[in-house]
Amino acid sequence: MEQAITYAAILLAYARESQQEFDELLIEKNRYGAVWLHFAVRPSTPSSKNRHKVAFIQA
């Protein structure tokens, strides 16, 4: 979990500095204890005006 949080912080800092848009940044954990980082970037299109950033930790 600690490593995933570190990577998430790095991705957030990079997105902020480069003004890179993203849709989701999630740290997830399944019932078996596996932890992973989910980072989603979707292409900008005219129909994607409702894009929003979501960043949270679910553990």
JSON list of N, CA and C in Angstrom, two decimals:
[
{"chain": "A", "resi": 1, "resn": "MET", "atom": "N", "xyz": [0.83, -1.19, 0.00]},
{"chain": "A", "resi": 1, "resn": "MET", "atom": "CA", "xyz": [0.00, 0.00, 0.00]},
{"chain": "A", "resi": 1, "resn": "MET", "atom": "C", "xyz": [0.87, 1.26, 0.00]},
{"chain": "A", "resi": 2, "resn": "GLU", "atom": "N", "xyz": [1.92, 1.25, 0.82]},
{"chain": "A", "resi": 2, "resn": "GLU", "atom": "CA", "xyz": [2.79, 2.43, 0.91]},
{"chain": "A", "resi": 2, "resn": "GLU", "atom": "C", "xyz": [3.43, 2.76, -0.44]},
{"chain": "A", "resi": 3, "resn": "GLN", "atom": "N", "xyz": [3.85, 1.74, -1.16]},
{"chain": "A", "resi": 3, "resn": "GLN", "atom": "CA", "xyz": [4.45, 1.95, -2.47]},
{"chain": "A", "resi": 3, "resn": "GLN", "atom": "C", "xyz": [3.42, 2.51, -3.46]},
{"chain": "A", "resi": 4, "resn": "ALA", "atom": "N", "xyz": [2.19, 2.03, -3.42]},
{"chain": "A", "resi": 4, "resn": "ALA", "atom": "CA", "xyz": [1.14, 2.53, -4.30]},
{"chain": "A", "resi": 4, "resn": "ALA", "atom": "C", "xyz": [0.85, 4.00, -4.01]},
{"chain": "A", "resi": 5, "resn": "ILE", "atom": "N", "xyz": [0.85, 4.39, -2.75]},
{"chain": "A", "resi": 5, "resn": "ILE", "atom": "CA", "xyz": [0.62, 5.79, -2.38]},
{"chain": "A", "resi": 5, "resn": "ILE", "atom": "C", "xyz": [1.77, 6.66, -2.90]},
{"chain": "A", "resi": 6, "resn": "THR", "atom": "N", "xyz": [2.99, 6.17, -2.80]},
{"chain": "A", "resi": 6, "resn": "THR", "atom": "CA", "xyz": [4.14, 6.90, -3.32]},
{"chain": "A", "resi": 6, "resn": "THR", "atom": "C", "xyz": [4.02, 7.11, -4.82]},
{"chain": "A", "resi": 7, "resn": "TYR", "atom": "N", "xyz": [3.67, 6.06, -5.56]},
{"chain": "A", "resi": 7, "resn": "TYR", "atom": "CA", "xyz": [3.50, 6.17, -7.01]},
{"chain": "A", "resi": 7, "resn": "TYR", "atom": "C", "xyz": [2.34, 7.11, -7.36]},
{"chain": "A", "resi": 8, "resn": "ALA", "atom": "N", "xyz": [1.27, 7.06, -6.59]},
{"chain": "A", "resi": 8, "resn": "ALA", "atom": "CA", "xyz": [0.13, 7.95, -6.83]},
{"chain": "A", "resi": 8, "resn": "ALA", "atom": "C", "xyz": [0.56, 9.40, -6.66]},
{"chain": "A", "resi": 9, "resn": "ALA", "atom": "N", "xyz": [1.34, 9.69, -5.63]},
{"chain": "A", "resi": 9, "resn": "ALA", "atom": "CA", "xyz": [1.83, 11.06, -5.40]},
{"chain": "A", "resi": 9, "resn": "ALA", "atom": "C", "xyz": [2.71, 11.52, -6.55]},
{"chain": "A", "resi": 10, "resn": "ILE", "atom": "N", "xyz": [3.54, 10.63, -7.07]},
{"chain": "A", "resi": 10, "resn": "ILE", "atom": "CA", "xyz": [4.40, 10.97, -8.21]},
{"chain": "A", "resi": 10, "resn": "ILE", "atom": "C", "xyz": [3.54, 11.29, -9.44]},
{"chain": "A", "resi": 11, "resn": "LEU", "atom": "N", "xyz": [2.53, 10.46, -9.71]},
{"chain": "A", "resi": 11, "resn": "LEU", "atom": "CA", "xyz": [1.65, 10.70, -10.85]},
{"chain": "A", "resi": 11, "resn": "LEU", "atom": "C", "xyz": [0.87, 12.00, -10.71]},
{"chain": "A", "resi": 12, "resn": "LEU", "atom": "N", "xyz": [0.38, 12.30, -9.52]},
{"chain": "A", "resi": 12, "resn": "LEU", "atom": "CA", "xyz": [-0.34, 13.55, -9.29]},
{"chain": "A", "resi": 12, "resn": "LEU", "atom": "C", "xyz": [0.57, 14.76, -9.50]},
{"chain": "A", "resi": 13, "resn": "ALA", "atom": "N", "xyz": [1.79, 14.68, -9.00]},
{"chain": "A", "resi": 13, "resn": "ALA", "atom": "CA", "xyz": [2.74, 15.78, -9.17]},
{"chain": "A", "resi": 13, "resn": "ALA", "atom": "C", "xyz": [3.07, 15.98, -10.65]},
{"chain": "A", "resi": 14, "resn": "TYR", "atom": "N", "xyz": [3.27, 14.88, -11.37]},
{"chain": "A", "resi": 14, "resn": "TYR", "atom": "CA", "xyz": [3.57, 14.97, -12.80]},
{"chain": "A", "resi": 14, "resn": "TYR", "atom": "C", "xyz": [2.38, 15.59, -13.55]},
{"chain": "A", "resi": 15, "resn": "ALA", "atom": "N", "xyz": [1.18, 15.13, -13.26]},
{"chain": "A", "resi": 15, "resn": "ALA", "atom": "CA", "xyz": [-0.02, 15.65, -13.93]},
{"chain": "A", "resi": 15, "resn": "ALA", "atom": "C", "xyz": [-0.16, 17.15, -13.67]},
{"chain": "A", "resi": 16, "resn": "ARG", "atom": "N", "xyz": [0.11, 17.57, -12.45]},
{"chain": "A", "resi": 16, "resn": "ARG", "atom": "CA", "xyz": [0.00, 18.99, -12.10]},
{"chain": "A", "resi": 16, "resn": "ARG", "atom": "C", "xyz": [1.06, 19.81, -12.85]},
{"chain": "A", "resi": 17, "resn": "GLU", "atom": "N", "xyz": [2.30, 19.36, -12.81]},
{"chain": "A", "resi": 17, "resn": "GLU", "atom": "CA", "xyz": [3.40, 20.10, -13.44]},
{"chain": "A", "resi": 17, "resn": "GLU", "atom": "C", "xyz": [3.27, 20.17, -14.96]},
{"chain": "A", "resi": 18, "resn": "SER", "atom": "N", "xyz": [2.82, 19.08, -15.58]},
{"chain": "A", "resi": 18, "resn": "SER", "atom": "CA", "xyz": [2.72, 19.02, -17.03]},
{"chain": "A", "resi": 18, "resn": "SER", "atom": "C", "xyz": [1.34, 19.43, -17.54]},
{"chain": "A", "resi": 19, "resn": "GLN", "atom": "N", "xyz": [0.44, 19.73, -16.62]},
{"chain": "A", "resi": 19, "resn": "GLN", "atom": "CA", "xyz": [-0.94, 20.08, -16.94]},
{"chain": "A", "resi": 19, "resn": "GLN", "atom": "C", "xyz": [-1.62, 18.97, -17.75]},
{"chain": "A", "resi": 20, "resn": "GLN", "atom": "N", "xyz": [-1.26, 17.74, -17.42]},
{"chain": "A", "resi": 20, "resn": "GLN", "atom": "CA", "xyz": [-1.83, 16.56, -18.08]},
{"chain": "A", "resi": 20, "resn": "GLN", "atom": "C", "xyz": [-3.19, 16.25, -17.47]},
{"chain": "A", "resi": 21, "resn": "GLU", "atom": "N", "xyz": [-4.21, 16.16, -18.29]},
{"chain": "A", "resi": 21, "resn": "GLU", "atom": "CA", "xyz": [-5.54, 15.80, -17.82]},
{"chain": "A", "resi": 21, "resn": "GLU", "atom": "C", "xyz": [-5.62, 14.29, -17.60]},
{"chain": "A", "resi": 22, "resn": "PHE", "atom": "N", "xyz": [-6.31, 13.90, -16.56]},
{"chain": "A", "resi": 22, "resn": "PHE", "atom": "CA", "xyz": [-6.56, 12.48, -16.32]},
{"chain": "A", "resi": 22, "resn": "PHE", "atom": "C", "xyz": [-7.98, 12.33, -15.79]},
{"chain": "A", "resi": 23, "resn": "ASP", "atom": "N", "xyz": [-8.49, 11.12, -15.82]},
{"chain": "A", "resi": 23, "resn": "ASP", "atom": "CA", "xyz": [-9.85, 10.86, -15.40]},
{"chain": "A", "resi": 23, "resn": "ASP", "atom": "C", "xyz": [-9.93, 10.20, -14.04]},
{"chain": "A", "resi": 24, "resn": "GLU", "atom": "N", "xyz": [-9.06, 9.26, -13.78]},
{"chain": "A", "resi": 24, "resn": "GLU", "atom": "CA", "xyz": [-9.13, 8.52, -12.51]},
{"chain": "A", "resi": 24, "resn": "GLU", "atom": "C", "xyz": [-7.74, 8.18, -12.00]},
{"chain": "A", "resi": 25, "resn": "LEU", "atom": "N", "xyz": [-7.59, 8.27, -10.72]},
{"chain": "A", "resi": 25, "resn": "LEU", "atom": "CA", "xyz": [-6.40, 7.77, -10.04]},
{"chain": "A", "resi": 25, "resn": "LEU", "atom": "C", "xyz": [-6.90, 7.08, -8.78]},
{"chain": "A", "resi": 26, "resn": "LEU", "atom": "N", "xyz": [-6.85, 5.77, -8.78]},
{"chain": "A", "resi": 26, "resn": "LEU", "atom": "CA", "xyz": [-7.40, 4.98, -7.69]},
{"chain": "A", "resi": 26, "resn": "LEU", "atom": "C", "xyz": [-6.35, 4.03, -7.15]},
{"chain": "A", "resi": 27, "resn": "ILE", "atom": "N", "xyz": [-6.33, 3.86, -5.86]},
{"chain": "A", "resi": 27, "resn": "ILE", "atom": "CA", "xyz": [-5.57, 2.79, -5.24]},
{"chain": "A", "resi": 27, "resn": "ILE", "atom": "C", "xyz": [-6.61, 1.80, -4.74]},
{"chain": "A", "resi": 28, "resn": "GLU", "atom": "N", "xyz": [-6.54, 0.60, -5.28]},
{"chain": "A", "resi": 28, "resn": "GLU", "atom": "CA", "xyz": [-7.57, -0.39, -4.98]},
{"chain": "A", "resi": 28, "resn": "GLU", "atom": "C", "xyz": [-6.95, -1.61, -4.30]},
{"chain": "A", "resi": 29, "resn": "LYS", "atom": "N", "xyz": [-7.79, -2.32, -3.59]},
{"chain": "A", "resi": 29, "resn": "LYS", "atom": "CA", "xyz": [-7.36, -3.53, -2.88]},
{"chain": "A", "resi": 29, "resn": "LYS", "atom": "C", "xyz": [-8.48, -4.55, -2.99]},
{"chain": "A", "resi": 30, "resn": "ASN", "atom": "N", "xyz": [-8.13, -5.78, -3.37]},
{"chain": "A", "resi": 30, "resn": "ASN", "atom": "CA", "xyz": [-9.17, -6.80, -3.46]},
{"chain": "A", "resi": 30, "resn": "ASN", "atom": "C", "xyz": [-9.26, -7.60, -2.16]},
{"chain": "A", "resi": 31, "resn": "ARG", "atom": "N", "xyz": [-10.18, -8.52, -2.12]},
{"chain": "A", "resi": 31, "resn": "ARG", "atom": "CA", "xyz": [-10.43, -9.27, -0.89]},
{"chain": "A", "resi": 31, "resn": "ARG", "atom": "C", "xyz": [-9.27, -10.18, -0.49]},
{"chain": "A", "resi": 32, "resn": "TYR", "atom": "N", "xyz": [-8.34, -10.41, -1.43]},
{"chain": "A", "resi": 32, "resn": "TYR", "atom": "CA", "xyz": [-7.18, -11.25, -1.12]},
{"chain": "A", "resi": 32, "resn": "TYR", "atom": "C", "xyz": [-5.98, -10.44, -0.66]},
{"chain": "A", "resi": 33, "resn": "GLY", "atom": "N", "xyz": [-6.14, -9.11, -0.61]},
{"chain": "A", "resi": 33, "resn": "GLY", "atom": "CA", "xyz": [-5.06, -8.25, -0.15]},
{"chain": "A", "resi": 33, "resn": "GLY", "atom": "C", "xyz": [-4.18, -7.67, -1.24]},
{"chain": "A", "resi": 34, "resn": "ALA", "atom": "N", "xyz": [-4.44, -8.02, -2.51]},
{"chain": "A", "resi": 34, "resn": "ALA", "atom": "CA", "xyz": [-3.66, -7.46, -3.61]},
{"chain": "A", "resi": 34, "resn": "ALA", "atom": "C", "xyz": [-3.99, -5.98, -3.76]},
{"chain": "A", "resi": 35, "resn": "VAL", "atom": "N", "xyz": [-2.96, -5.17, -3.94]},
{"chain": "A", "resi": 35, "resn": "VAL", "atom": "CA", "xyz": [-3.12, -3.72, -4.06]},
{"chain": "A", "resi": 35, "resn": "VAL", "atom": "C", "xyz": [-2.59, -3.30, -5.42]},
{"chain": "A", "resi": 36, "resn": "TRP", "atom": "N", "xyz": [-3.32, -2.39, -6.11]},
{"chain": "A", "resi": 36, "resn": "TRP", "atom": "CA", "xyz": [-2.84, -1.88, -7.38]},
{"chain": "A", "resi": 36, "resn": "TRP", "atom": "C", "xyz": [-3.25, -0.44, -7.56]},
{"chain": "A", "resi": 37, "resn": "LEU", "atom": "N", "xyz": [-2.54, 0.22, -8.47]},
{"chain": "A", "resi": 37, "resn": "LEU", "atom": "CA", "xyz": [-2.80, 1.62, -8.80]},
{"chain": "A", "resi": 37, "resn": "LEU", "atom": "C", "xyz": [-3.51, 1.65, -10.15]},
{"chain": "A", "resi": 38, "resn": "HIS", "atom": "N", "xyz": [-4.63, 2.33, -10.21]},
{"chain": "A", "resi": 38, "resn": "HIS", "atom": "CA", "xyz": [-5.43, 2.45, -11.43]},
{"chain": "A", "resi": 38, "resn": "HIS", "atom": "C", "xyz": [-5.37, 3.91, -11.85]},
{"chain": "A", "resi": 39, "resn": "PHE", "atom": "N", "xyz": [-4.78, 4.18, -13.02]},
{"chain": "A", "resi": 39, "resn": "PHE", "atom": "CA", "xyz": [-4.64, 5.54, -13.54]},
{"chain": "A", "resi": 39, "resn": "PHE", "atom": "C", "xyz": [-5.23, 5.54, -14.94]},
{"chain": "A", "resi": 40, "resn": "ALA", "atom": "N", "xyz": [-6.29, 6.31, -15.15]},
{"chain": "A", "resi": 40, "resn": "ALA", "atom": "CA", "xyz": [-6.99, 6.32, -16.44]},
{"chain": "A", "resi": 40, "resn": "ALA", "atom": "C", "xyz": [-6.86, 7.68, -17.11]},
{"chain": "A", "resi": 41, "resn": "VAL", "atom": "N", "xyz": [-6.46, 7.63, -18.36]},
{"chain": "A", "resi": 41, "resn": "VAL", "atom": "CA", "xyz": [-6.40, 8.82, -19.20]},
{"chain": "A", "resi": 41, "resn": "VAL", "atom": "C", "xyz": [-7.20, 8.52, -20.45]},
{"chain": "A", "resi": 42, "resn": "ARG", "atom": "N", "xyz": [-8.21, 9.32, -20.70]},
{"chain": "A", "resi": 42, "resn": "ARG", "atom": "CA", "xyz": [-9.04, 9.12, -21.88]},
{"chain": "A", "resi": 42, "resn": "ARG", "atom": "C", "xyz": [-8.79, 10.27, -22.85]},
{"chain": "A", "resi": 43, "resn": "PRO", "atom": "N", "xyz": [-8.82, 9.98, -24.13]},
{"chain": "A", "resi": 43, "resn": "PRO", "atom": "CA", "xyz": [-8.57, 11.05, -25.10]},
{"chain": "A", "resi": 43, "resn": "PRO", "atom": "C", "xyz": [-9.67, 12.11, -25.06]},
{"chain": "A", "resi": 44, "resn": "SER", "atom": "N", "xyz": [-9.27, 13.34, -25.31]},
{"chain": "A", "resi": 44, "resn": "SER", "atom": "CA", "xyz": [-10.25, 14.43, -25.38]},
{"chain": "A", "resi": 44, "resn": "SER", "atom": "C", "xyz": [-10.98, 14.37, -26.71]},
{"chain": "A", "resi": 45, "resn": "THR", "atom": "N", "xyz": [-12.27, 14.41, -26.65]},
{"chain": "A", "resi": 45, "resn": "THR", "atom": "CA", "xyz": [-13.10, 14.45, -27.85]},
{"chain": "A", "resi": 45, "resn": "THR", "atom": "C", "xyz": [-14.22, 15.46, -27.60]},
{"chain": "A", "resi": 46, "resn": "PRO", "atom": "N", "xyz": [-14.88, 15.93, -28.63]},
{"chain": "A", "resi": 46, "resn": "PRO", "atom": "CA", "xyz": [-15.98, 16.87, -28.41]},
{"chain": "A", "resi": 46, "resn": "PRO", "atom": "C", "xyz": [-17.05, 16.33, -27.47]},
{"chain": "A", "resi": 47, "resn": "SER", "atom": "N", "xyz": [-17.25, 15.03, -27.46]},
{"chain": "A", "resi": 47, "resn": "SER", "atom": "CA", "xyz": [-18.29, 14.45, -26.61]},
{"chain": "A", "resi": 47, "resn": "SER", "atom": "C", "xyz": [-17.81, 14.22, -25.17]},
{"chain": "A", "resi": 48, "resn": "SER", "atom": "N", "xyz": [-16.52, 14.51, -24.89]},
{"chain": "A", "resi": 48, "resn": "SER", "atom": "CA", "xyz": [-16.00, 14.25, -23.54]},
{"chain": "A", "resi": 48, "resn": "SER", "atom": "C", "xyz": [-15.86, 15.54, -22.73]},
{"chain": "A", "resi": 49, "resn": "LYS", "atom": "N", "xyz": [-16.73, 16.49, -22.96]},
{"chain": "A", "resi": 49, "resn": "LYS", "atom": "CA", "xyz": [-16.66, 17.76, -22.23]},
{"chain": "A", "resi": 49, "resn": "LYS", "atom": "C", "xyz": [-16.95, 17.58, -20.76]},
{"chain": "A", "resi": 50, "resn": "ASN", "atom": "N", "xyz": [-17.56, 16.48, -20.37]},
{"chain": "A", "resi": 50, "resn": "ASN", "atom": "CA", "xyz": [-17.90, 16.24, -18.97]},
{"chain": "A", "resi": 50, "resn": "ASN", "atom": "C", "xyz": [-16.81, 15.47, -18.24]},
{"chain": "A", "resi": 51, "resn": "ARG", "atom": "N", "xyz": [-15.59, 15.47, -18.77]},
{"chain": "A", "resi": 51, "resn": "ARG", "atom": "CA", "xyz": [-14.49, 14.77, -18.10]},
{"chain": "A", "resi": 51, "resn": "ARG", "atom": "C", "xyz": [-14.28, 15.37, -16.73]},
{"chain": "A", "resi": 52, "resn": "HIS", "atom": "N", "xyz": [-13.92, 14.54, -15.79]},
{"chain": "A", "resi": 52, "resn": "HIS", "atom": "CA", "xyz": [-13.64, 15.02, -14.45]},
{"chain": "A", "resi": 52, "resn": "HIS", "atom": "C", "xyz": [-12.51, 14.20, -13.85]},
{"chain": "A", "resi": 53, "resn": "LYS", "atom": "N", "xyz": [-11.79, 14.81, -12.93]},
{"chain": "A", "resi": 53, "resn": "LYS", "atom": "CA", "xyz": [-10.71, 14.11, -12.25]},
{"chain": "A", "resi": 53, "resn": "LYS", "atom": "C", "xyz": [-11.25, 13.46, -10.99]},
{"chain": "A", "resi": 54, "resn": "VAL", "atom": "N", "xyz": [-10.87, 12.23, -10.79]},
{"chain": "A", "resi": 54, "resn": "VAL", "atom": "CA", "xyz": [-11.23, 11.51, -9.58]},
{"chain": "A", "resi": 54, "resn": "VAL", "atom": "C", "xyz": [-9.94, 10.96, -9.00]},
{"chain": "A", "resi": 55, "resn": "ALA", "atom": "N", "xyz": [-9.64, 11.32, -7.78]},
{"chain": "A", "resi": 55, "resn": "ALA", "atom": "CA", "xyz": [-8.45, 10.78, -7.12]},
{"chain": "A", "resi": 55, "resn": "ALA", "atom": "C", "xyz": [-8.84, 10.41, -5.69]},
{"chain": "A", "resi": 56, "resn": "PHE", "atom": "N", "xyz": [-8.78, 9.14, -5.37]},
{"chain": "A", "resi": 56, "resn": "PHE", "atom": "CA", "xyz": [-9.07, 8.72, -4.01]},
{"chain": "A", "resi": 56, "resn": "PHE", "atom": "C", "xyz": [-8.38, 7.40, -3.71]},
{"chain": "A", "resi": 57, "resn": "ILE", "atom": "N", "xyz": [-8.31, 7.09, -2.44]},
{"chain": "A", "resi": 57, "resn": "ILE", "atom": "CA", "xyz": [-7.71, 5.83, -2.01]},
{"chain": "A", "resi": 57, "resn": "ILE", "atom": "C", "xyz": [-8.83, 4.97, -1.41]},
{"chain": "A", "resi": 58, "resn": "GLN", "atom": "N", "xyz": [-8.92, 3.77, -1.92]},
{"chain": "A", "resi": 58, "resn": "GLN", "atom": "CA", "xyz": [-9.90, 2.82, -1.42]},
{"chain": "A", "resi": 58, "resn": "GLN", "atom": "C", "xyz": [-9.12, 1.61, -0.95]},
{"chain": "A", "resi": 59, "resn": "ALA", "atom": "N", "xyz": [-9.06, 1.43, 0.33]},
{"chain": "A", "resi": 59, "resn": "ALA", "atom": "CA", "xyz": [-8.26, 0.32, 0.84]},
{"chain": "A", "resi": 59, "resn": "ALA", "atom": "C", "xyz": [-9.01, -0.42, 1.94]}
]
